[in-house]
Amino acid sequence: MPAAPKKKEGNGEPGVRTPQQARSRRTRARVLEAAVEVFEERGYEESTTAEIARRASVAVGSVYGYFPDKRAIMLEIVQETFARSEMEIIDALAPELWLEGDMRQKVRALVDTAIRARRLRPGIGRIVWERFFSDPLVKEAVETIEGKAVEAIERLLHATAQRGITNVRDIPSTAFVIHTSVEWIASRVVLGEVPGGMLDATINTTSEMISRLILKEPPAS
Amino acid sequence: MPAAPKKKEGNGEPGVRTPQQARSRRTRARVLEAAVEVFEERGYEESTTAEIARRASVAVGSVYGYFPDKRAIMLEIVQETFARSEMEIIDALAPELWLEGDMRQKVRALVDTAIRARRLRPGIGRIVWERFFSDPLVKEAVETIEGKAVEAIERLLHATAQRGITNVRDIPSTAFVIHTSVEWIASRVVLGEVPGGMLDATINTTSEMISRLILKEPPAS
Amino acid sequence: MPAAPKKKEGNGEPGVRTPQQARSRRTRARVLEAAVEVFEERGYEESTTAEIARRASVAVGSVYGYFPDKRAIMLEIVQETFARSEMEIIDALAPELWLEGDMRQKVRALVDTAIRARRLRPGIGRIVWERFFSDPLVKEAVETIEGKAVEAIERLLHATAQRGITNVRDIPSTAFVIHTSVEWIASRVVLGEVPGGMLDATINTTSEMISRLILKEPPAS
Amino acid sequence: MPAAPKKKEGNGEPGVRTPQQARSRRTRARVLEAAVEVFEERGYEESTTAEIARRASVAVGSVYGYFPDKRAIMLEIVQETFARSEMEIIDALAPELWLEGDMRQKVRALVDTAIRARRLRPGIGRIVWERFFSDPLVKEAVETIEGKAVEAIERLLHATAQRGITNVRDIPSTAFVIHTSVEWIASRVVLGEVPGGMLDATINTTSEMISRLILKEPPAS
DNA sequence: GATGAATGAGTCTTCATTCAT
DNA sequence: CATGAATGAAGACTCATTCAT
């Protein structure tokens, strides 16, 4: 890590300008887009603020007009990207969608969604796990969003349990286990090179695993 | 990222001492131990070769006498640590241990082992996932070791299937899904702050999930 | 040789500011001047980028804002210095200046010019020969410039031959031999400690040698 | 340049062991041979004492038993190599060989010898000019040897002048100019890539140049 | 005498961040 | 507000030389 000059704190409150004017907002967005591009291509550490500025057709100094530092840019992108992925899943978890129809099919569709959701910005997904354990703010942000997804699963399990569709001993841990498993399977499948025909089998098996865990009826022998 | 000096290639002797004498072996070990400490405390990027040398009570140059660069030290530690964790699990997967007795109990013990195994050097575990997606050599090393664990699961599923204990449609994907799920659940449980009483429930649920996926008999309703 | 850090490639912007603003141009010039000073005093290997920056009253980073590395600074200076020397000579070789008047006198003046031209930045001249055989880029640059001087000699020999002033069997090799001889005699005379009264005699003898080689009339017996 | 630990001077006089026993002498020679190889391949700066030791199948420490430092090894090799080259030339300058026969032919043979002599260890020749201007001891050594060659030329010119074969106004400067010219032409021809058929023409022209400078008779019109 | 492990000062280079214009 | 030149702390790595065994 380079010089990392001391952040001059206190006195006035020069802060980071909050865009109120249209042009400002547009510039800020351009920087963000450029950063996504660069981060996708090179990862976080390998990306430089200079390159981001260049791609955004903006001066380095201007970048610092919108973000306090490089990390903040990454944080915002990671948050936004991760949230978007999880939102897709959370949406698909709305109880009202699960009260009728073939559960196993829905579970499979859900797993499918989880994987597809991660395909959008795989490079950012990579950064999530790269930074997760080393940057407390990333961890916090990710855990908050994950928490929402877990809650959505919990709500679903409650709703379906009431209808007698599912039968789960301990809903919180079940929600956590399901979420965690699917998250990592999806990440590894998307970010690694999955052996050709293996993808479908993996989705099937994952769905089967979840279905058996939550459904009331015995597995199709 | 700092200066990142170029490896000057050629010049015959790679400069990496292959320890044959006792003193040499001891020094190499000291460096490795120091590096584990430093990496545990600060993570990879934040650790410096100077700090490692200092902890090992050795000159920087000596460090470079045993390892071509900082990355190589990390790689060796990651490999060794990760391999040791997986070995514990692989050992517990030996088919002969599974042919009789309560399967559910054994699955639970296995999950337990997976978690305990990761507790040894959690900081290194952190580095594994930090570097996994960005350092091809880390990825390769980890995938190789993971592959062995997955194979061990496959062998177990074959053996138990023959005895009529388990009944799995697609063994390869099942092995992969089980391994991937447990790996990440274990990592997250160990590296994150698990809500107090949640740990046991998580282990139970995970075990239940795996048991239901592979066992022949219907789940205890 | 020091750490010799690797050029991290890619990342878009090479980091080399191409000066367009006035301040920029001035800084670049300051760095170059400082580098000439330092190189003159210490030679290439013994000079450090830190010292160059200090002399230029500039931060190290600024140096790297204008030049990709230390070698590039040296290369530019060497090229510029050597080219300037050779240009003086090439100018003096313009055929129109040689068509009348005393040839022997003109040859002497030429040799004189060759020596005087090298006196400007002798330290850089030293670096030229220090790096010539070990740095391909230096070699290339120097050979290119030398080539132009040799061509100028060739043109002169052609023109004077047509006028019946000179009589040379093989113009290319003659131009090469003359250039090479004078170049080294001048370098050695300037960079070595020439025995006092020897200088004039050396110039005279060199001129005589060249004159006899190219002139039509027999040497003044 | 690396650490360059202070040479501990004074007290006893550990000095550099002078080989008196046969084995010692042989080891010293092995080191020297190895050094020639390495220097030839990589040049001085790029060569390391470790590599030299390795090639000589000797421990680094042993190298320092025979030579005070890396520079001394280089110095001895440069001196020996350069002296050998010049000796060949000096031998060919013995007056008794020049008192009869075709002078022009002999001059040509001499130039030829000068070039051939440099072909033996061109890499060392390169080092000579690389270090000549930056290492005072190299300069001194080379100048001393050059001085002998120049003296030999002077003696030859005296002898031939007495016989009426040559007619030179100022013998010292003539000897210097001839030597310097041929030395550099030979070096450039050997170390550079000489344009194919150019070599012969260069030798011829050089010989012609020298012949015309020293011989009494007018050049063959 | 030999060995080769150990030393550590010295270099180059990077890049997040600041601030004069 | 934008610009982009300037800053400079920080870090990886090299290698001649020493010295304990």
PDB file of C-alpha atoms in Angstrom, chain C residues 31 34 94 102 119 140-141 152 158 160-161 183 202:
ATOM      1  CA  VAL C  31      14.606  16.800 -13.515  1.00  0.00           C
ATOM      2  CA  ALA C  34      19.473  17.567 -12.241  1.00  0.00           C
ATOM      3  CA  ALA C  94      28.131  19.993 -45.385  1.00  0.00           C
ATOM      4  CA  ASP C 102      42.454  24.536 -48.160  1.00  0.00           C
ATOM      5  CA  ARG C 119      33.980  18.691 -24.049  1.00  0.00           C
ATOM      6  CA  GLU C 140      20.876   1.472 -30.870  1.00  0.00           C
ATOM      7  CA  ALA C 141      20.541   5.165 -30.196  1.00  0.00           C
ATOM      8  CA  ALA C 152      27.424  12.868 -43.917  1.00  0.00           C
ATOM      9  CA  HIS C 158      31.153  11.887 -53.015  1.00  0.00           C
ATOM     10  CA  THR C 160      34.599  16.241 -53.314  1.00  0.00           C
ATOM     11  CA  ALA C 161      35.401  13.259 -55.468  1.00  0.00           C
ATOM     12  CA  GLU C 183      35.356   9.463 -32.359  1.00  0.00           C
ATOM     13  CA  THR C 202      47.488  14.632 -31.745  1.00  0.00           C
TER      14      THR C 202
END
